[in-house]
mmCIF file of C-alpha atoms and ligand atoms in Angstrom:
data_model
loop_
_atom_site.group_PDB
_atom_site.id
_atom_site.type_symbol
_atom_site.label_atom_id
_atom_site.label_comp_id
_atom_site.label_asym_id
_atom_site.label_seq_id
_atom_site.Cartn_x
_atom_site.Cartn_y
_atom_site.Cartn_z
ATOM 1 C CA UNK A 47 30.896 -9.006 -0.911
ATOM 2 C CA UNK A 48 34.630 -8.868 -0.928
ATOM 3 C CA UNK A 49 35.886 -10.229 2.580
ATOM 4 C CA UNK A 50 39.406 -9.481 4.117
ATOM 5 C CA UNK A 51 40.475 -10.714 7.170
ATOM 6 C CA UNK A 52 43.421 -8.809 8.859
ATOM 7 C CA UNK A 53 45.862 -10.117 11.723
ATOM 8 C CA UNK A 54 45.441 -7.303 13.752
ATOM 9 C CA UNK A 55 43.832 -3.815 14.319
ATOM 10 C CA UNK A 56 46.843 -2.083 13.119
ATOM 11 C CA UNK A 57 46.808 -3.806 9.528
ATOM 12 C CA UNK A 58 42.661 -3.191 9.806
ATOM 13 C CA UNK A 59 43.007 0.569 10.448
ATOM 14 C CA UNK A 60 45.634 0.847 7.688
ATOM 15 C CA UNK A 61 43.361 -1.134 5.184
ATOM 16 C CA UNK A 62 40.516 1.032 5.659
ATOM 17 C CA UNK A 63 42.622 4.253 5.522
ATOM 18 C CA UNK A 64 44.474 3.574 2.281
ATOM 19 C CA UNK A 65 41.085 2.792 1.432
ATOM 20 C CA UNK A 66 39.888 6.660 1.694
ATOM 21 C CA UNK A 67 43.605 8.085 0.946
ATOM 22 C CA UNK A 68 42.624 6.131 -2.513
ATOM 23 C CA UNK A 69 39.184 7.423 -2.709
ATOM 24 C CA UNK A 70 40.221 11.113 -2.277
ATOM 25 C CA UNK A 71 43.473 10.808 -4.555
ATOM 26 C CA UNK A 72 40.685 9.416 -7.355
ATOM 27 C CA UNK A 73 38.250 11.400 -6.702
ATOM 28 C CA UNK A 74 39.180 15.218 -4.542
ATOM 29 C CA UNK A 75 36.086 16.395 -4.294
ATOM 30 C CA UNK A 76 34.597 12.960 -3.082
ATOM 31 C CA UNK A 77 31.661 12.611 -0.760
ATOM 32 C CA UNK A 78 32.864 10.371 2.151
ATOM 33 C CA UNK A 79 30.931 8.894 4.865
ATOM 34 C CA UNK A 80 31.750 8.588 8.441
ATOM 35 C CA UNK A 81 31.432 6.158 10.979
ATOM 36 C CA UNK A 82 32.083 7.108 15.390
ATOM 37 C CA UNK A 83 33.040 4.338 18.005
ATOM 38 C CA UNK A 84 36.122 2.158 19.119
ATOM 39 C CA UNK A 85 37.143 0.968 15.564
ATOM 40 C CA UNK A 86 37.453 3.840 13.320
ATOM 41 C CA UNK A 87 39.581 5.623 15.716
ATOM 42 C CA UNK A 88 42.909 4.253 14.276
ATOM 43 C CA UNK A 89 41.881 4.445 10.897
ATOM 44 C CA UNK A 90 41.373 8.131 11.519
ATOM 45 C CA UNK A 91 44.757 8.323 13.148
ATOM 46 C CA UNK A 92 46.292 7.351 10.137
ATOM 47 C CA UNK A 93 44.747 9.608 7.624
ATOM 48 C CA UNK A 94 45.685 12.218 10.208
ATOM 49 C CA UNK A 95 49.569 11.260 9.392
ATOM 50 C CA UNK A 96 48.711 10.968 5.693
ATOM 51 C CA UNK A 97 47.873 14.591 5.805
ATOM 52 C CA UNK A 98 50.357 15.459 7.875
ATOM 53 C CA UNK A 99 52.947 14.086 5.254
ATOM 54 C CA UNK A 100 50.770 16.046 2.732
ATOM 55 C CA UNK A 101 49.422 12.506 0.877
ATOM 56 C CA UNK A 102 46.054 13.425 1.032
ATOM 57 C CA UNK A 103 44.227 16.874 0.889
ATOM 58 C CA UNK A 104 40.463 17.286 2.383
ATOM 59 C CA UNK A 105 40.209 20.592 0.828
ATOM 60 C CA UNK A 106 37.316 19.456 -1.530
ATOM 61 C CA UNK A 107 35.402 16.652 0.248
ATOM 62 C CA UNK A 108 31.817 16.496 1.818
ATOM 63 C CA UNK A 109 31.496 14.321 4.592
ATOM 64 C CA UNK A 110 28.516 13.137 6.153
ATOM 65 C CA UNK A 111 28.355 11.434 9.632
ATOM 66 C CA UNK A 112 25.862 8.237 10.251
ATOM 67 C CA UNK A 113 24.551 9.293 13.168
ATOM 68 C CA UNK A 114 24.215 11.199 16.155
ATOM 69 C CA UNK A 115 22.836 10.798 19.828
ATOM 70 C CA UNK A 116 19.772 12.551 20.533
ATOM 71 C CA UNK A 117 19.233 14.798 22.360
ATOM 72 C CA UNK A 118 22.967 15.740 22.970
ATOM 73 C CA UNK A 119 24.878 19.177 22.671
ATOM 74 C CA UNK A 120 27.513 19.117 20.217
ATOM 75 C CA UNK A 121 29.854 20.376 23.079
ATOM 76 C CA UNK A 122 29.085 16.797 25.000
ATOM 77 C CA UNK A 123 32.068 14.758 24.723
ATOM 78 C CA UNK A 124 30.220 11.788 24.201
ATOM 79 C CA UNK A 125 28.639 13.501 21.436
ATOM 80 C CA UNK A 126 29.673 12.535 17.717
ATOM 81 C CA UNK A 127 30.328 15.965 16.877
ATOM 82 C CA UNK A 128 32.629 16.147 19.468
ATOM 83 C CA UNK A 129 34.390 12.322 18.897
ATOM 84 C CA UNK A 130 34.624 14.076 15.076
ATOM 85 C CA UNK A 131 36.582 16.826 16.119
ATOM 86 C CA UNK A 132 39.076 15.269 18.147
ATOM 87 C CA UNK A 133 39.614 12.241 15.882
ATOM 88 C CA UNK A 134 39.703 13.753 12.649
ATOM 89 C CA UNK A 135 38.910 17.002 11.617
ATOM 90 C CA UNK A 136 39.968 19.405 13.895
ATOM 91 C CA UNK A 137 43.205 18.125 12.335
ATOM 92 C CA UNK A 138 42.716 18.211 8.641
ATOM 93 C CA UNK A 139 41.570 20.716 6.028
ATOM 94 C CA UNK A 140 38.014 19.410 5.446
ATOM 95 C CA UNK A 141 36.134 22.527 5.372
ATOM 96 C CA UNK A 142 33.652 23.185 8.392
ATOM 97 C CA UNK A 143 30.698 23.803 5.788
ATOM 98 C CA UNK A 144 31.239 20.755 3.906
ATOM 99 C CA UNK A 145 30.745 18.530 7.150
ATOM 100 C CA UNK A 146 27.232 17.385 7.668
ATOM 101 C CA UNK A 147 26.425 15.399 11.266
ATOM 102 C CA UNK A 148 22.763 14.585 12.110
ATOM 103 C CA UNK A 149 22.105 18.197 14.819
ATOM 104 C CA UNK A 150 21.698 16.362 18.599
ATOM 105 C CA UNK A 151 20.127 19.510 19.597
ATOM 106 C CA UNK A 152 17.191 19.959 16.948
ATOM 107 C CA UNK A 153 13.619 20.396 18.251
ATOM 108 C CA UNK A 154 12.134 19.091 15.074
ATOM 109 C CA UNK A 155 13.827 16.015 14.376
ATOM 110 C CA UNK A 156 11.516 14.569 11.465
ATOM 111 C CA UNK A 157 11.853 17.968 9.531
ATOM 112 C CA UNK A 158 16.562 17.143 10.016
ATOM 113 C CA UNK A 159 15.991 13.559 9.114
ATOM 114 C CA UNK A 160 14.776 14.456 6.049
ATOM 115 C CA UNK A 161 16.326 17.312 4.947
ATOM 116 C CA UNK A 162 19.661 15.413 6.239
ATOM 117 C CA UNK A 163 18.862 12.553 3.164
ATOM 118 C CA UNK A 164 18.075 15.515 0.728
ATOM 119 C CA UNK A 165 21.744 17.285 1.540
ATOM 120 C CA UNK A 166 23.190 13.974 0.768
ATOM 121 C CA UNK A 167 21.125 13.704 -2.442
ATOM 122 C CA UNK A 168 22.414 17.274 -3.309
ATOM 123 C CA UNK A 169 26.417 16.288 -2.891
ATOM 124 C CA UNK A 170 25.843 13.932 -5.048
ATOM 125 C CA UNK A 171 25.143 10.813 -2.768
ATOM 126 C CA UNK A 172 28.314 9.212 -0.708
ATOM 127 C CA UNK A 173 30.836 7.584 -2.842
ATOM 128 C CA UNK A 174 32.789 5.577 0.009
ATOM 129 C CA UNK A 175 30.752 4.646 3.264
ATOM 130 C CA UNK A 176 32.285 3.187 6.372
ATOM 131 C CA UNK A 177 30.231 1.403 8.835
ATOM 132 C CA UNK A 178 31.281 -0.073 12.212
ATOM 133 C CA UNK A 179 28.952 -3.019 13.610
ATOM 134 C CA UNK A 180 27.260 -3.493 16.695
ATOM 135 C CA UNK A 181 27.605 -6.748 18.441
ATOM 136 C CA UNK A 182 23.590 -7.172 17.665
ATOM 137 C CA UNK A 183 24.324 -6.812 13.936
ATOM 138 C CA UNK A 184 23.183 -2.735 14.161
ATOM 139 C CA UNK A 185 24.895 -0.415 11.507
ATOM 140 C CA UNK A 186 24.325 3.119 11.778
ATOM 141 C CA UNK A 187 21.915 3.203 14.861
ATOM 142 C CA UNK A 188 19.328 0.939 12.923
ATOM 143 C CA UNK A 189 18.441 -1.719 15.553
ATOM 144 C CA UNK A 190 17.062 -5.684 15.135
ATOM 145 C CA UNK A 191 14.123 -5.475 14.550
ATOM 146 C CA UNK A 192 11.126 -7.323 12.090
ATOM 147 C CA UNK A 193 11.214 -3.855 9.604
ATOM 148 C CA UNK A 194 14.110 -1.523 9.090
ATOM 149 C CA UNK A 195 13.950 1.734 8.079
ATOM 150 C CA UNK A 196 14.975 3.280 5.408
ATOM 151 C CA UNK A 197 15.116 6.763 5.686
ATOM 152 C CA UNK A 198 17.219 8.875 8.154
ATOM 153 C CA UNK A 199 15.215 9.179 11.467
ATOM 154 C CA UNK A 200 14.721 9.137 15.206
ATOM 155 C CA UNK A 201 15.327 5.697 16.555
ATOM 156 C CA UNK A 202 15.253 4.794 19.853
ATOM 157 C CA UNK A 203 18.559 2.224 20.941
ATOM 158 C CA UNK A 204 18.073 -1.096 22.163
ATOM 159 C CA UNK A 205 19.110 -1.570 25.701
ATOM 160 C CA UNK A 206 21.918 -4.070 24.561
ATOM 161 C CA UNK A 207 23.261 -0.791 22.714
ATOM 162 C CA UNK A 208 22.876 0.878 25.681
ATOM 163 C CA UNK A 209 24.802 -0.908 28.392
ATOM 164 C CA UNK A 210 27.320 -1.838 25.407
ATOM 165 C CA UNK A 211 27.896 2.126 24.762
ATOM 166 C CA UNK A 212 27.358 2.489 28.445
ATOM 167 C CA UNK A 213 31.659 2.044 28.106
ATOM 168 C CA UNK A 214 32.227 5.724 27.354
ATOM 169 C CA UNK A 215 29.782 7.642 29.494
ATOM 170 C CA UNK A 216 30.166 7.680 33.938
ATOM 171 C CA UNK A 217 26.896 5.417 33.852
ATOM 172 C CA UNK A 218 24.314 3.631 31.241
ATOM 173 C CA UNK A 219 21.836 5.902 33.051
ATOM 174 C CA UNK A 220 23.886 8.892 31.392
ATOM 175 C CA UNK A 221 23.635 7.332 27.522
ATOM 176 C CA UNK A 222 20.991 9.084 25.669
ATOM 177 C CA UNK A 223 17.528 7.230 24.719
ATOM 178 C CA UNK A 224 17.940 7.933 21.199
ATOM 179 C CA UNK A 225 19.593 8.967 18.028
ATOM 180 C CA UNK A 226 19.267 10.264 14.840
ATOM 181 C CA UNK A 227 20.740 7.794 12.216
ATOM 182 C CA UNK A 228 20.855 7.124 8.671
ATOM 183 C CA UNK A 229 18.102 4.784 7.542
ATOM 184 C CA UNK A 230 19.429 1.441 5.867
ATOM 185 C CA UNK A 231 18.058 2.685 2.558
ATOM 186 C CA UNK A 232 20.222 5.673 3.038
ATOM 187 C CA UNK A 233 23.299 3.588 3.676
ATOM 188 C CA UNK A 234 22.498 1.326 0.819
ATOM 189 C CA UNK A 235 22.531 4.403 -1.728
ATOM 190 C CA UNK A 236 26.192 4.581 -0.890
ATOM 191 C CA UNK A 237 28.273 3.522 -4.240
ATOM 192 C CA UNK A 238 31.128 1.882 -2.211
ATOM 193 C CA UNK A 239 31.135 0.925 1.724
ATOM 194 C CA UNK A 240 33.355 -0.846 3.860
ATOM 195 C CA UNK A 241 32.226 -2.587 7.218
ATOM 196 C CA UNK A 242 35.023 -3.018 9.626
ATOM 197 C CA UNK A 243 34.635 -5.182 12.320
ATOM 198 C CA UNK A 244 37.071 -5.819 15.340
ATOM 199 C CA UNK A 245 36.925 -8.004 18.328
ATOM 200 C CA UNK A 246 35.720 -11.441 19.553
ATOM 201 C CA UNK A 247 32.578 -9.771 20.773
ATOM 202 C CA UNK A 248 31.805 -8.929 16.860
ATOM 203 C CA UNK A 249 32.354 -12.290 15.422
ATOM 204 C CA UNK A 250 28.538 -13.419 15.631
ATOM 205 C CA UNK A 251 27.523 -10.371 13.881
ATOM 206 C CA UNK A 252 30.609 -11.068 11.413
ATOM 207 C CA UNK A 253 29.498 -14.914 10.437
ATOM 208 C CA UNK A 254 25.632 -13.613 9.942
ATOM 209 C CA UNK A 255 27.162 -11.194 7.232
ATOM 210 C CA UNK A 256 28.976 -13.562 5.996
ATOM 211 C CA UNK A 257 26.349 -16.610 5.514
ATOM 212 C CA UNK A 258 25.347 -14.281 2.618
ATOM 213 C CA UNK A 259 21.258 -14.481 4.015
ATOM 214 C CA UNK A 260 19.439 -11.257 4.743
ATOM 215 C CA UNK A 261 17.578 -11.431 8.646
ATOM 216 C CA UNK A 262 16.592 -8.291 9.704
ATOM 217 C CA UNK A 263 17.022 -8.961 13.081
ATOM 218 C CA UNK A 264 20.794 -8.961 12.397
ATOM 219 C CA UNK A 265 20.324 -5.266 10.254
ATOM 220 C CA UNK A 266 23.729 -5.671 8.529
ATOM 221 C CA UNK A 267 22.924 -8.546 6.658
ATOM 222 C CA UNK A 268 20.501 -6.710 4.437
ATOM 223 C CA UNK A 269 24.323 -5.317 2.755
ATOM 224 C CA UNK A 270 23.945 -8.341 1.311
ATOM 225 C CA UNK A 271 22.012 -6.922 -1.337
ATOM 226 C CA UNK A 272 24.717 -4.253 -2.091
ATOM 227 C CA UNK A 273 26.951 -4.254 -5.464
ATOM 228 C CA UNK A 274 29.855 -2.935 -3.854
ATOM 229 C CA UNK A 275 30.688 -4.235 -0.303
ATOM 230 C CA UNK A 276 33.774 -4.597 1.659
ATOM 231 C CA UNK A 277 33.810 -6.700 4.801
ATOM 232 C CA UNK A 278 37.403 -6.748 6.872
ATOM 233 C CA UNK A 279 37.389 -7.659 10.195
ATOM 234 C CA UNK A 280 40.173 -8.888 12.606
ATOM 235 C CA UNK A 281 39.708 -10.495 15.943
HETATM 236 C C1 F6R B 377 28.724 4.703 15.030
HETATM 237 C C2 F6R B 377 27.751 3.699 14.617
HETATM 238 C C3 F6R B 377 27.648 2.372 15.288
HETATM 239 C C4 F6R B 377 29.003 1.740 15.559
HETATM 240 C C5 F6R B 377 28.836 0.374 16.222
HETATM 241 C C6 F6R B 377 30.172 -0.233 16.588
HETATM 242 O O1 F6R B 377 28.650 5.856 14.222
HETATM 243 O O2 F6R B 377 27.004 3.966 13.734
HETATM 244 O O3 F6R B 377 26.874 1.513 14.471
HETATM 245 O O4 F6R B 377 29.697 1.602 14.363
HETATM 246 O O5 F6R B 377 28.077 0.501 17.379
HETATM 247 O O6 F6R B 377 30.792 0.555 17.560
HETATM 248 P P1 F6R B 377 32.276 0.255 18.045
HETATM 249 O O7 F6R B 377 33.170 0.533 16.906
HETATM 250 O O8 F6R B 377 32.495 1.233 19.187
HETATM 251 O O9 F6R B 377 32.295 -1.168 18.477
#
Protein backbone atom coordinates (compact mmCIF):
# COMPACT_ATOMS: atom_id res chain seq x y z
CA UNK A 1 0.00 0.00 0.00
CA UNK A 2 1.42 3.31 -1.01
CA UNK A 3 0.77 5.84 1.97
CA UNK A 4 0.75 9.74 1.60
CA UNK A 5 0.21 11.92 4.23
CA UNK A 6 -0.94 15.52 3.28
CA UNK A 7 -0.76 18.81 5.51
CA UNK A 8 -4.09 19.70 4.95
CA UNK A 9 -7.50 18.96 3.23
CA UNK A 10 -6.76 21.29 0.48
CA UNK A 11 -3.44 19.42 -0.66
CA UNK A 12 -5.70 15.96 0.09
CA UNK A 13 -8.55 17.01 -2.24
CA UNK A 14 -6.03 18.11 -4.90
CA UNK A 15 -4.08 14.72 -4.59
CA UNK A 16 -7.01 12.69 -5.13
CA UNK A 17 -8.31 14.88 -8.02
CA UNK A 18 -5.15 14.96 -10.12
CA UNK A 19 -5.47 11.49 -9.31
CA UNK A 20 -8.79 11.02 -11.60
CA UNK A 21 -7.83 14.13 -14.00
CA UNK A 22 -4.80 11.46 -14.66
CA UNK A 23 -6.97 8.49 -14.87
CA UNK A 24 -9.36 10.05 -17.46
CA UNK A 25 -6.48 11.85 -19.54
CA UNK A 26 -4.96 7.95 -19.72
CA UNK A 27 -7.71 6.33 -20.11
CA UNK A 28 -11.27 8.60 -21.63
CA UNK A 29 -13.48 6.12 -21.55
CA UNK A 30 -12.43 4.94 -17.95
CA UNK A 31 -14.76 3.36 -15.45
CA UNK A 32 -14.46 5.47 -12.23
CA UNK A 33 -15.84 4.82 -8.92
CA UNK A 34 -17.44 7.13 -6.54
CA UNK A 35 -17.40 7.71 -3.06
CA UNK A 36 -20.44 10.40 -0.98
CA UNK A 37 -19.70 12.10 2.48
CA UNK A 38 -17.61 15.06 4.02
CA UNK A 39 -14.25 14.20 2.27
CA UNK A 40 -14.77 13.81 -1.33
CA UNK A 41 -16.58 16.99 -1.53
CA UNK A 42 -13.43 19.11 -2.31
CA UNK A 43 -11.96 16.69 -4.43
CA UNK A 44 -15.09 16.97 -6.51
CA UNK A 45 -14.83 20.72 -6.39
CA UNK A 46 -11.74 20.59 -8.06
CA UNK A 47 -12.42 18.36 -10.95
CA UNK A 48 -15.40 20.67 -11.33
CA UNK A 49 -12.68 23.62 -12.13
CA UNK A 50 -10.61 21.14 -14.15
CA UNK A 51 -13.52 20.89 -16.45
CA UNK A 52 -14.36 24.13 -16.31
CA UNK A 53 -10.80 25.06 -17.69
CA UNK A 54 -11.53 22.23 -20.22
CA UNK A 55 -8.51 19.77 -18.60
CA UNK A 56 -10.59 16.98 -18.34
CA UNK A 57 -13.63 15.72 -20.44
CA UNK A 58 -16.33 13.12 -18.84
CA UNK A 59 -17.79 12.60 -22.15
CA UNK A 60 -16.76 8.83 -22.20
CA UNK A 61 -16.65 7.61 -18.57
CA UNK A 62 -18.93 5.14 -16.55
CA UNK A 63 -19.21 5.85 -13.10
CA UNK A 64 -20.52 3.79 -10.50
CA UNK A 65 -21.49 5.02 -6.96
CA UNK A 66 -20.65 2.71 -3.67
CA UNK A 67 -23.65 3.01 -2.18
CA UNK A 68 -26.90 4.30 -1.48
CA UNK A 69 -29.37 4.70 1.56
CA UNK A 70 -32.24 2.53 1.52
CA UNK A 71 -35.11 3.16 1.26
CA UNK A 72 -34.62 6.84 0.09
CA UNK A 73 -36.05 8.81 -3.01
CA UNK A 74 -33.48 10.01 -5.23
CA UNK A 75 -35.12 13.53 -4.80
CA UNK A 76 -34.10 13.29 -0.80
CA UNK A 77 -31.32 15.55 -0.26
CA UNK A 78 -29.70 13.33 1.96
CA UNK A 79 -29.87 10.88 -0.70
CA UNK A 80 -26.56 9.99 -2.72
CA UNK A 81 -28.17 10.60 -5.87
CA UNK A 82 -28.92 13.83 -4.85
CA UNK A 83 -25.22 14.66 -2.93
CA UNK A 84 -24.05 13.35 -6.76
CA UNK A 85 -25.79 15.88 -8.50
CA UNK A 86 -24.92 18.82 -6.66
CA UNK A 87 -21.25 17.89 -6.13
CA UNK A 88 -20.33 16.69 -9.36
CA UNK A 89 -22.28 15.91 -12.16
CA UNK A 90 -24.88 18.17 -12.62
CA UNK A 91 -21.76 20.17 -13.53
CA UNK A 92 -19.80 18.07 -15.91
CA UNK A 93 -20.44 16.17 -19.14
CA UNK A 94 -20.62 12.61 -17.73
CA UNK A 95 -23.49 11.30 -19.54
CA UNK A 96 -26.75 10.56 -17.41
CA UNK A 97 -26.81 6.84 -18.86
CA UNK A 98 -23.36 6.09 -18.06
CA UNK A 99 -23.96 6.86 -14.22
CA UNK A 100 -24.89 3.86 -12.21
CA UNK A 101 -25.99 4.54 -8.23
CA UNK A 102 -27.41 1.59 -6.21
CA UNK A 103 -31.79 2.68 -6.83
CA UNK A 104 -32.95 3.81 -2.93
CA UNK A 105 -36.36 3.26 -4.13
CA UNK A 106 -36.27 -0.48 -5.48
CA UNK A 107 -38.79 -2.99 -4.07
CA UNK A 108 -36.58 -5.90 -4.88
CA UNK A 109 -33.35 -5.09 -3.56
CA UNK A 110 -31.54 -8.63 -3.90
CA UNK A 111 -32.60 -8.80 -7.67
CA UNK A 112 -30.42 -4.52 -7.91
CA UNK A 113 -27.63 -5.87 -5.82
CA UNK A 114 -26.91 -8.23 -8.18
CA UNK A 115 -27.60 -7.01 -11.32
CA UNK A 116 -25.72 -3.71 -9.92
CA UNK A 117 -22.22 -6.16 -9.72
CA UNK A 118 -23.13 -7.60 -13.25
CA UNK A 119 -23.36 -3.78 -14.86
CA UNK A 120 -20.03 -3.26 -13.36
CA UNK A 121 -18.75 -6.57 -14.79
CA UNK A 122 -20.19 -5.39 -18.21
CA UNK A 123 -18.14 -1.79 -18.21
CA UNK A 124 -15.45 -3.56 -17.82
CA UNK A 125 -14.93 -3.52 -13.92
CA UNK A 126 -13.78 0.02 -12.19
CA UNK A 127 -10.36 1.08 -13.06
CA UNK A 128 -9.89 3.86 -10.22
CA UNK A 129 -12.01 3.42 -6.92
CA UNK A 130 -12.24 6.01 -4.20
CA UNK A 131 -13.31 5.10 -0.81
CA UNK A 132 -13.88 7.38 2.22
CA UNK A 133 -13.62 5.60 5.80
CA UNK A 134 -15.82 5.45 8.58
CA UNK A 135 -14.47 6.16 11.97
CA UNK A 136 -15.33 2.21 12.73
CA UNK A 137 -13.05 1.21 9.83
CA UNK A 138 -16.47 0.80 7.36
CA UNK A 139 -15.80 1.38 3.54
CA UNK A 140 -18.64 1.43 1.35
CA UNK A 141 -21.51 0.71 3.91
CA UNK A 142 -19.83 -2.72 4.86
CA UNK A 143 -19.91 -2.63 8.70
CA UNK A 144 -17.47 -4.52 11.58
CA UNK A 145 -18.45 -7.36 11.76
CA UNK A 146 -16.91 -11.34 12.17
CA UNK A 147 -17.79 -11.97 8.05
CA UNK A 148 -17.93 -9.37 5.35
CA UNK A 149 -19.64 -9.57 2.40
CA UNK A 150 -18.70 -9.69 -0.71
CA UNK A 151 -21.23 -9.02 -3.04
CA UNK A 152 -23.32 -5.79 -3.42
CA UNK A 153 -26.32 -6.02 -0.96
CA UNK A 154 -28.73 -4.76 1.66
CA UNK A 155 -26.91 -4.03 4.85
CA UNK A 156 -28.28 -2.71 7.68
CA UNK A 157 -25.82 0.40 9.43
CA UNK A 158 -24.45 0.12 12.71
CA UNK A 159 -25.82 2.58 15.14
CA UNK A 160 -22.27 4.24 15.48
CA UNK A 161 -22.90 4.99 11.61
CA UNK A 162 -25.99 6.19 12.47
CA UNK A 163 -25.59 8.91 15.06
CA UNK A 164 -22.15 9.66 13.14
CA UNK A 165 -24.28 10.36 9.76
CA UNK A 166 -26.95 11.60 12.06
CA UNK A 167 -24.71 15.19 11.12
CA UNK A 168 -26.58 15.80 7.87
CA UNK A 169 -30.17 14.84 8.51
CA UNK A 170 -32.70 17.20 11.32
CA UNK A 171 -32.40 14.00 13.66
CA UNK A 172 -30.64 10.32 13.84
CA UNK A 173 -34.29 9.23 14.02
CA UNK A 174 -34.55 10.65 10.30
CA UNK A 175 -31.25 8.48 8.91
CA UNK A 176 -32.42 5.52 7.08
CA UNK A 177 -31.96 1.81 8.61
CA UNK A 178 -30.18 0.66 5.69
CA UNK A 179 -28.33 0.80 2.46
CA UNK A 180 -27.46 -0.78 -0.49
CA UNK A 181 -23.58 -0.97 -0.82
CA UNK A 182 -20.95 -2.56 -2.71
CA UNK A 183 -19.76 -5.78 -1.13
CA UNK A 184 -15.91 -5.78 -0.18
CA UNK A 185 -15.35 -8.34 -2.91
CA UNK A 186 -16.83 -5.85 -5.24
CA UNK A 187 -14.53 -3.10 -4.09
CA UNK A 188 -11.57 -5.38 -4.17
CA UNK A 189 -12.17 -6.13 -8.05
CA UNK A 190 -11.32 -2.50 -8.51
CA UNK A 191 -7.74 -2.31 -10.47
CA UNK A 192 -6.67 0.93 -8.65
CA UNK A 193 -8.36 2.61 -5.38
CA UNK A 194 -7.52 5.33 -3.25
CA UNK A 195 -8.77 5.64 0.48
CA UNK A 196 -8.79 9.15 1.70
CA UNK A 197 -9.06 9.77 5.11
CA UNK A 198 -9.44 13.22 6.97
CA UNK A 199 -9.77 14.18 10.53
CA UNK A 200 -8.61 13.26 14.07
CA UNK A 201 -11.76 11.24 14.45
CA UNK A 202 -10.32 8.88 11.46
CA UNK A 203 -6.91 8.31 12.77
CA UNK A 204 -7.79 4.90 14.63
CA UNK A 205 -9.26 3.58 11.55
CA UNK A 206 -6.06 5.09 9.67
CA UNK A 207 -3.26 3.20 12.03
CA UNK A 208 -5.42 -0.28 11.72
CA UNK A 209 -4.86 0.14 7.84
CA UNK A 210 -1.75 0.89 8.26
CA UNK A 211 -0.41 -2.02 10.75
CA UNK A 212 -0.69 -3.93 7.42
CA UNK A 213 -3.04 -6.93 9.48
CA UNK A 214 -6.44 -7.82 8.11
CA UNK A 215 -9.40 -7.71 11.26
CA UNK A 216 -12.61 -7.72 9.96
CA UNK A 217 -13.99 -5.89 12.56
CA UNK A 218 -12.06 -2.87 11.20
CA UNK A 219 -13.53 -3.81 7.27
CA UNK A 220 -10.84 -1.64 5.60
CA UNK A 221 -8.06 -3.54 6.60
CA UNK A 222 -8.98 -6.47 4.42
CA UNK A 223 -7.40 -3.69 1.39
CA UNK A 224 -4.59 -5.05 2.68
CA UNK A 225 -4.77 -7.78 0.39
CA UNK A 226 -5.08 -5.41 -2.66
CA UNK A 227 -2.16 -4.97 -5.43
CA UNK A 228 -2.86 -1.52 -6.01
CA UNK A 229 -3.75 0.67 -2.94
CA UNK A 230 -3.43 4.24 -2.13
CA UNK A 231 -3.84 5.45 1.43
CA UNK A 232 -3.60 9.55 1.96
CA UNK A 233 -4.96 10.94 4.80
CA UNK A 234 -4.43 14.34 6.59
CA UNK A 235 -5.50 15.25 10.05
C1 LIG B 1 -19.91 6.98 1.30
C2 LIG B 1 -19.36 5.81 1.98
C3 LIG B 1 -18.88 5.87 3.39
C4 LIG B 1 -18.06 7.11 3.69
C5 LIG B 1 -17.58 7.10 5.14
C6 LIG B 1 -16.84 8.37 5.49
O1 LIG B 1 -20.25 6.69 -0.03
O2 LIG B 1 -19.31 4.79 1.39
O3 LIG B 1 -18.11 4.71 3.65
O4 LIG B 1 -16.97 7.16 2.83
O5 LIG B 1 -18.66 6.97 6.00
O6 LIG B 1 -17.72 9.45 5.42
P1 LIG B 1 -17.20 10.95 5.60
O7 LIG B 1 -16.35 11.25 4.43
O8 LIG B 1 -18.47 11.78 5.60
O9 LIG B 1 -16.46 10.99 6.89
Amino acid sequence: MKIIQCSDYNELSLYVAQQFAQTIKSKPDCVLGFATGSTPIGAYKKLREMYDKGEIDFSKVTSFNLDEYYPIPPTDKNSYHYFMKENLFSHINLPEANINIPDGITTNPDDECKKYDERIERAGGIDLQLLGIGVNGHIGFNEPSASLESMTHKTSLTEQTVKSNARFFNSPEEVPRFALTMGIGSIMKAKRIILAASGENKMKAVEMLESGKINTMWPATVLNAHPNVTLVWCK
